[in-house]
Coordinates of C-alpha atoms and ligand atoms in Angstrom, one line a residue:
M17 CA 159.3 191.1 115.3
P18 CA 159.0 188.4 118.0
L19 CA 158.2 185.0 116.0
D20 CA 154.6 184.7 117.1
A21 CA 153.6 188.2 115.9
Q22 CA 155.5 187.3 112.7
K23 CA 153.2 184.3 112.2
N24 CA 150.2 186.1 112.7
A25 CA 151.1 189.2 110.9
P26 CA 148.2 190.9 109.0
L27 CA 147.3 189.8 105.6
V28 CA 148.3 192.5 103.1
D29 CA 148.5 191.9 99.3
A30 CA 150.9 192.9 97.0
F31 CA 148.7 195.9 96.5
G32 CA 148.7 197.2 100.2
R33 CA 145.3 196.0 100.7
A34 CA 144.5 194.4 104.0
V35 CA 142.1 191.4 104.0
T36 CA 140.0 192.0 106.9
Y37 CA 136.6 190.2 105.7
L38 CA 136.3 186.5 104.9
R39 CA 133.2 184.8 103.2
M40 CA 133.1 181.4 104.2
S41 CA 130.7 179.1 101.9
V42 CA 129.6 176.2 104.5
T43 CA 127.9 174.4 101.5
D44 CA 127.5 174.1 97.7
R45 CA 124.1 172.7 98.4
C46 CA 120.9 174.8 98.5
D47 CA 117.1 174.2 98.8
L48 CA 116.5 176.6 95.9
R49 CA 117.5 176.4 92.2
C50 CA 117.3 180.3 91.4
T51 CA 117.8 180.3 87.3
Y52 CA 120.6 182.8 87.5
C53 CA 122.5 181.0 90.1
M54 CA 122.1 177.2 89.3
A55 CA 121.1 174.8 86.6
E56 CA 117.8 172.9 87.0
H57 CA 119.7 169.6 87.7
M58 CA 122.7 170.6 89.8
V59 CA 125.5 167.9 90.5
F60 CA 126.6 168.9 94.3
L61 CA 130.1 167.9 95.7
P62 CA 130.0 164.7 97.8
K63 CA 129.6 165.6 101.1
K64 CA 132.7 163.8 102.1
D65 CA 134.7 166.5 100.1
L66 CA 133.6 169.5 102.3
L67 CA 135.5 170.7 105.2
S68 CA 133.8 169.6 108.5
L69 CA 132.6 172.5 110.6
D70 CA 135.2 171.8 113.0
E71 CA 138.0 172.5 110.2
M72 CA 135.9 175.6 109.3
A73 CA 136.1 177.2 112.7
R74 CA 139.9 176.3 112.7
L75 CA 140.0 178.1 109.6
A76 CA 138.4 181.1 110.3
D77 CA 140.5 181.0 113.8
A78 CA 143.5 181.3 111.4
F79 CA 142.1 184.0 109.3
I80 CA 140.9 186.2 112.7
R81 CA 144.2 185.6 114.1
R82 CA 146.0 187.2 111.1
G83 CA 143.2 190.4 111.0
V84 CA 139.9 189.4 109.7
R85 CA 137.4 191.7 111.4
K86 CA 134.2 190.3 109.8
L87 CA 133.1 186.9 108.6
R88 CA 130.1 186.0 106.6
L89 CA 128.8 182.6 106.2
T90 CA 127.3 181.8 102.8
G91 CA 126.8 178.9 100.4
G92 CA 124.8 177.6 98.7
E93 CA 122.4 178.2 101.3
P94 CA 124.1 178.4 104.7
L95 CA 121.1 177.2 106.8
V96 CA 120.6 173.9 105.1
R97 CA 124.0 172.9 106.4
R98 CA 123.4 170.5 109.4
G99 CA 124.9 171.7 112.2
V100 CA 125.6 175.3 111.1
M101 CA 124.4 176.9 114.2
D102 CA 126.9 175.0 116.1
L103 CA 129.3 176.6 113.9
M104 CA 128.1 179.9 114.5
G105 CA 128.0 179.5 118.3
D106 CA 131.9 178.3 118.0
L107 CA 132.7 181.6 115.8
S108 CA 130.7 184.0 118.0
K109 CA 133.2 183.5 120.9
H110 CA 135.4 185.9 118.4
L111 CA 132.8 188.3 118.9
R112 CA 132.8 188.2 122.7
T113 CA 136.3 188.5 122.7
G114 CA 136.3 191.2 120.4
A115 CA 138.5 189.7 117.9
L116 CA 135.7 190.0 115.3
D117 CA 133.6 193.3 114.7
E118 CA 130.9 191.2 112.9
L119 CA 129.8 187.8 112.2
T120 CA 126.9 187.3 109.8
L121 CA 125.2 185.4 107.0
T122 CA 123.4 185.7 103.7
T123 CA 120.5 183.3 103.2
N124 CA 117.8 183.1 100.9
G125 CA 115.5 183.4 104.0
T126 CA 113.7 179.8 103.5
Q127 CA 115.0 178.5 107.2
L128 CA 115.3 182.0 108.9
A129 CA 111.7 181.6 110.9
R130 CA 113.4 178.9 112.7
H131 CA 117.3 180.2 113.2
A132 CA 116.6 184.0 113.7
E133 CA 116.2 184.1 117.7
A134 CA 119.3 181.9 118.0
L135 CA 121.2 184.0 115.6
A136 CA 120.5 186.8 117.5
R137 CA 121.4 185.4 120.8
L138 CA 124.7 184.6 119.4
G139 CA 125.7 188.3 118.6
V140 CA 124.7 188.4 114.9
R141 CA 123.3 191.9 114.2
R142 CA 122.3 191.9 110.9
V143 CA 121.6 189.5 107.6
N144 CA 121.2 189.7 104.1
V145 CA 118.2 187.9 102.6
S146 CA 118.0 187.3 98.8
L147 CA 114.7 188.2 97.7
D148 CA 114.0 189.4 93.6
T149 CA 110.3 189.7 93.8
L150 CA 107.3 190.2 96.0
D151 CA 105.0 188.2 93.6
P152 CA 104.8 184.8 94.5
A153 CA 104.1 183.1 91.1
R154 CA 107.5 184.8 90.1
Y155 CA 109.2 184.1 92.9
A156 CA 108.4 180.1 92.4
A157 CA 109.3 180.6 88.6
I158 CA 113.0 182.3 89.5
T159 CA 113.8 180.0 92.3
R160 CA 112.0 176.8 90.8
L161 CA 111.6 175.2 94.4
G162 CA 110.8 178.0 96.6
S163 CA 107.7 179.6 98.3
I164 CA 107.7 183.1 99.0
E165 CA 105.6 182.9 102.3
K166 CA 108.7 181.2 104.1
V167 CA 111.1 184.2 103.3
L168 CA 108.3 186.7 104.3
E169 CA 108.0 184.5 107.9
G170 CA 111.6 184.5 107.7
L171 CA 111.7 188.3 107.3
D172 CA 109.2 188.6 110.0
A173 CA 111.2 186.6 112.6
A174 CA 114.4 188.2 112.0
Q175 CA 113.0 191.7 112.8
S176 CA 111.2 190.6 115.6
A177 CA 114.5 188.9 117.0
G178 CA 116.1 192.4 116.6
L179 CA 118.0 191.5 113.7
S180 CA 118.5 194.4 111.0
V181 CA 117.9 193.1 107.3
K182 CA 119.3 194.2 104.2
L183 CA 117.7 192.5 101.1
N184 CA 119.4 191.7 98.1
A185 CA 117.6 191.4 94.6
L186 CA 119.3 190.6 91.5
A187 CA 118.4 192.8 88.9
S188 CA 117.2 191.4 85.8
R189 CA 115.3 192.7 82.4
G190 CA 111.6 192.5 82.0
P191 CA 109.3 192.2 85.2
F192 CA 111.7 193.0 87.5
E193 CA 112.1 196.5 85.9
A194 CA 108.0 196.8 86.1
E195 CA 108.5 195.8 90.0
V196 CA 111.6 197.1 91.3
D197 CA 109.7 200.4 92.7
D198 CA 107.5 198.1 94.8
L199 CA 110.5 196.3 96.2
I200 CA 112.0 199.5 97.0
R201 CA 108.8 200.4 98.8
F202 CA 108.5 197.1 100.5
A203 CA 112.1 197.2 102.1
H204 CA 112.0 201.0 103.2
G205 CA 108.7 200.6 104.7
R206 CA 110.0 197.7 106.5
D207 CA 113.0 199.6 107.6
M208 CA 115.3 197.4 105.2
D209 CA 118.2 198.4 103.1
L210 CA 117.7 197.1 99.7
T211 CA 120.7 196.2 97.2
L212 CA 120.3 195.7 93.3
I213 CA 122.9 193.1 92.0
E214 CA 123.9 193.0 88.6
E215 CA 124.2 189.4 87.3
M216 CA 127.7 187.9 86.8
P217 CA 128.6 185.4 84.4
M218 CA 129.5 182.5 86.6
G219 CA 128.4 179.1 85.7
A220 CA 126.7 177.3 83.0
T221 CA 123.1 177.6 84.2
G222 CA 121.5 176.5 80.7
L223 CA 120.1 179.7 80.4
N224 CA 121.4 182.7 78.0
R225 CA 122.4 185.4 80.3
S226 CA 122.2 187.9 77.8
D227 CA 118.1 187.4 77.6
S228 CA 118.1 188.6 81.4
F229 CA 121.1 191.0 81.8
L230 CA 120.4 194.3 82.9
A231 CA 123.1 196.7 83.3
L232 CA 122.6 198.5 86.3
D233 CA 123.7 201.7 84.9
D234 CA 120.7 201.8 82.8
L235 CA 118.4 200.7 85.8
R236 CA 120.0 203.5 88.0
M237 CA 119.1 206.1 85.2
A238 CA 115.4 204.8 85.0
L239 CA 115.4 205.1 88.7
A240 CA 116.6 208.5 88.8
Q241 CA 113.6 209.5 86.6
R242 CA 111.4 208.6 89.5
W243 CA 113.0 208.8 92.9
A244 CA 115.2 211.6 94.3
M245 CA 118.4 210.0 94.7
T246 CA 121.4 211.6 96.9
N247 CA 125.0 209.5 96.7
L248 CA 126.0 208.4 99.9
R249 CA 129.6 207.9 100.8
H250 CA 128.5 204.9 103.2
T251 CA 130.7 201.8 102.1
T252 CA 131.4 198.5 103.2
G253 CA 134.9 198.2 101.5
G254 CA 132.7 196.2 99.0
P255 CA 131.4 196.4 95.6
A256 CA 128.0 198.2 96.8
R257 CA 127.8 202.0 96.2
Y258 CA 124.8 203.6 98.1
V259 CA 122.3 206.3 97.5
R260 CA 119.6 207.5 99.9
L261 CA 116.0 208.1 98.3
A262 CA 114.2 211.3 99.6
E263 CA 110.8 209.8 99.2
T264 CA 111.4 206.7 101.7
G265 CA 114.6 208.0 103.5
G266 CA 115.6 204.6 102.7
R267 CA 118.9 203.4 101.4
L268 CA 119.4 201.7 98.1
G269 CA 122.8 200.0 97.0
F270 CA 124.1 199.0 93.6
I271 CA 126.5 196.1 93.1
S272 CA 127.6 196.5 89.5
P273 CA 130.9 194.6 89.0
M274 CA 130.3 194.2 85.4
S275 CA 130.3 198.0 84.5
C276 CA 132.0 199.3 87.6
N277 CA 135.6 198.5 89.0
F278 CA 135.4 198.3 92.7
C279 CA 138.6 196.2 93.0
A280 CA 141.0 198.6 94.3
L281 CA 139.4 198.7 97.7
C282 CA 138.7 195.1 98.0
N283 CA 139.2 193.6 101.4
R284 CA 137.7 190.5 101.1
V285 CA 138.5 186.9 100.1
R286 CA 136.5 183.6 100.0
L287 CA 136.8 180.1 101.2
S288 CA 134.8 177.2 99.4
A289 CA 133.2 174.7 101.4
T290 CA 136.1 172.3 100.3
G291 CA 138.6 174.8 101.9
R292 CA 139.6 176.4 98.8
L293 CA 140.9 180.2 99.0
Y294 CA 139.8 182.5 96.2
T295 CA 141.3 185.8 96.6
C296 CA 139.1 187.2 93.7
M297 CA 135.6 186.1 92.8
G298 CA 136.1 186.8 89.3
Q299 CA 139.3 184.8 88.7
E300 CA 139.7 181.0 88.8
G301 CA 143.0 181.1 90.8
S302 CA 142.8 179.3 94.1
V303 CA 144.6 177.8 96.6
D304 CA 143.8 174.5 98.4
L305 CA 143.8 174.8 102.4
K306 CA 142.8 171.5 103.0
P307 CA 146.3 169.5 103.0
A308 CA 147.7 172.0 105.5
L309 CA 144.8 172.0 107.5
R310 CA 144.8 168.3 108.0
G311 CA 148.5 167.9 107.5
D312 CA 151.4 169.9 108.7
K313 CA 149.4 172.7 110.2
A314 CA 152.7 174.8 110.6
Q315 CA 152.2 175.4 107.0
L316 CA 148.8 177.2 107.2
G317 CA 150.0 180.4 108.0
P318 CA 152.9 180.6 105.2
L319 CA 149.9 179.2 102.5
L320 CA 147.7 182.0 103.7
R321 CA 150.6 184.4 103.5
K322 CA 151.5 183.1 100.2
A323 CA 147.7 183.3 98.6
I324 CA 146.9 186.3 99.7
A325 CA 150.4 188.0 98.3
A326 CA 149.3 186.5 95.0
K327 CA 145.5 188.3 95.0
P328 CA 145.0 189.6 91.6
R329 CA 144.7 193.5 91.3
G330 CA 141.1 193.1 89.8
H331 CA 138.7 190.7 88.4
D332 CA 138.3 190.3 84.4
F333 CA 134.7 190.6 84.2
E334 CA 134.5 193.7 81.8
S335 CA 136.4 191.7 79.2
Q336 CA 134.0 189.0 79.0
S337 CA 130.7 188.3 77.5
V338 CA 127.6 188.3 79.6
S339 CA 126.1 185.2 77.7
Q340 CA 129.1 183.2 78.3
P341 CA 130.4 182.3 81.8
S342 CA 134.0 183.8 82.2
V343 CA 134.3 181.9 85.4
R344 CA 133.3 178.0 85.2
R345 CA 132.5 177.9 88.9
F346 CA 128.7 178.5 90.0
M347 CA 127.9 181.5 92.2
S348 CA 126.7 179.0 94.8
D349 CA 130.0 177.2 95.1
L350 CA 131.2 180.4 97.0
G351 CA 128.6 182.6 97.8
G352 CA 128.2 186.0 96.5
Ligands
SAM406 N1 121.8 181.1 99.3 C1 122.0 182.5 99.6 C2 121.1 183.5 99.0 O1 120.7 183.2 97.9 O2 121.3 184.5 99.6 C3 123.6 182.8 99.6 C4 124.1 182.0 98.4 S1 123.9 183.0 97.2 C5 124.9 182.5 95.8 C6 124.3 184.7 97.5 C7 123.9 185.8 96.5 O3 124.6 185.7 95.2 C8 122.5 186.0 96.5 O4 122.0 187.3 96.7 C9 122.3 185.7 94.7 O5 121.2 186.6 94.4 C10 123.7 186.3 94.3 N2 123.9 185.6 93.0 C11 123.6 184.3 92.4 N3 124.1 184.1 91.2 C12 124.6 185.2 90.8 C13 125.0 185.8 89.5 N4 125.4 184.9 88.5 N5 125.4 187.0 89.4 C14 125.1 187.6 90.7 N6 124.9 187.5 91.7 C15 124.2 186.3 91.8
SF4_407 FE1 120.6 179.1 96.5 FE2 121.2 181.4 96.7 FE3 121.8 180.3 94.5 FE4 119.5 180.8 94.9 S1 121.0 182.3 95.0 S2 120.2 179.1 94.4 S3 119.0 180.7 97.0 S4 122.7 179.6 96.6

């Protein structure tokens, strides 16, 4: 193989899984403090520890050269990082060259109204928006700082700009179970997919997760009493399993890493905002790419290859208790 092709050979791990999907956290900060995600009084990283936007773009380039076809920005809240739209602009060149199939982001939607049109102009086709309830008071309680109107405006703006929207809702015991049918009707009535997420034991939030944890297997059984579901083969290569509901015609996804092992098909890796590469969300192991990025750039390729080769076979959530964080880092350090 010529040297250049060898340097940029696709990233394939020891189990033959090709890494084609990169999720990049652009900040650990957020304008909300969702109870399942963050502690009430969070200590965020000093800004000087974060990669610059230029460094993030260079890292993304390095992954794309080696076969990544899908890139998702996340956080924290990606839209609170200053200059993030410049980064999106920079990354969108890969859509135009055809090197990237998809550029997208996961957002809480609070700033989406301001950015939706620009995102669509850059070639973003769809966004994931997290919304766990339609009840303004519950929304304020879950997010501690948020107001649901802003998210609803964001959804309107996204759809007016032609973006397709998938809603993500974190499933929990209690009011959520009573409200989930309304969420389904809301999402499907607006032509949005809805994905239900099982709570993962990441980060010490100060709350006992076993008070809120709802196994999606149980929720799914309850939903099946009320909705006619057909399993779909649709997959994103990720943990979501989809069904179609006869009553709405819409798609409903289930992400249940605690009770269902999706790792055999895992095609993704995650980059923290400080430049650490995590090859498995459910494990602590990571490789710091910052020194290579800032120092001897020739080291970056071999480092990526070595890190991917060591991608674990799978996470270890099943053996953990839901009440204790099995992974000390918060979800917001890396994005979902
Ligand atoms: N701020 C953005 C948002 O909320 O969409 C992006 C980052 S957020 C960490 C990404 C997703 O992770 C959200 O859909 C959120 O519900 C989910 N999430 C946060 N903490 C979680 C946890 N402990 N278990 C499962 N999902 C979690
Ligand atoms: Fe912020 Fe998203 Fe975490 Fe909520 S889930 S606190 S919006 S990062």
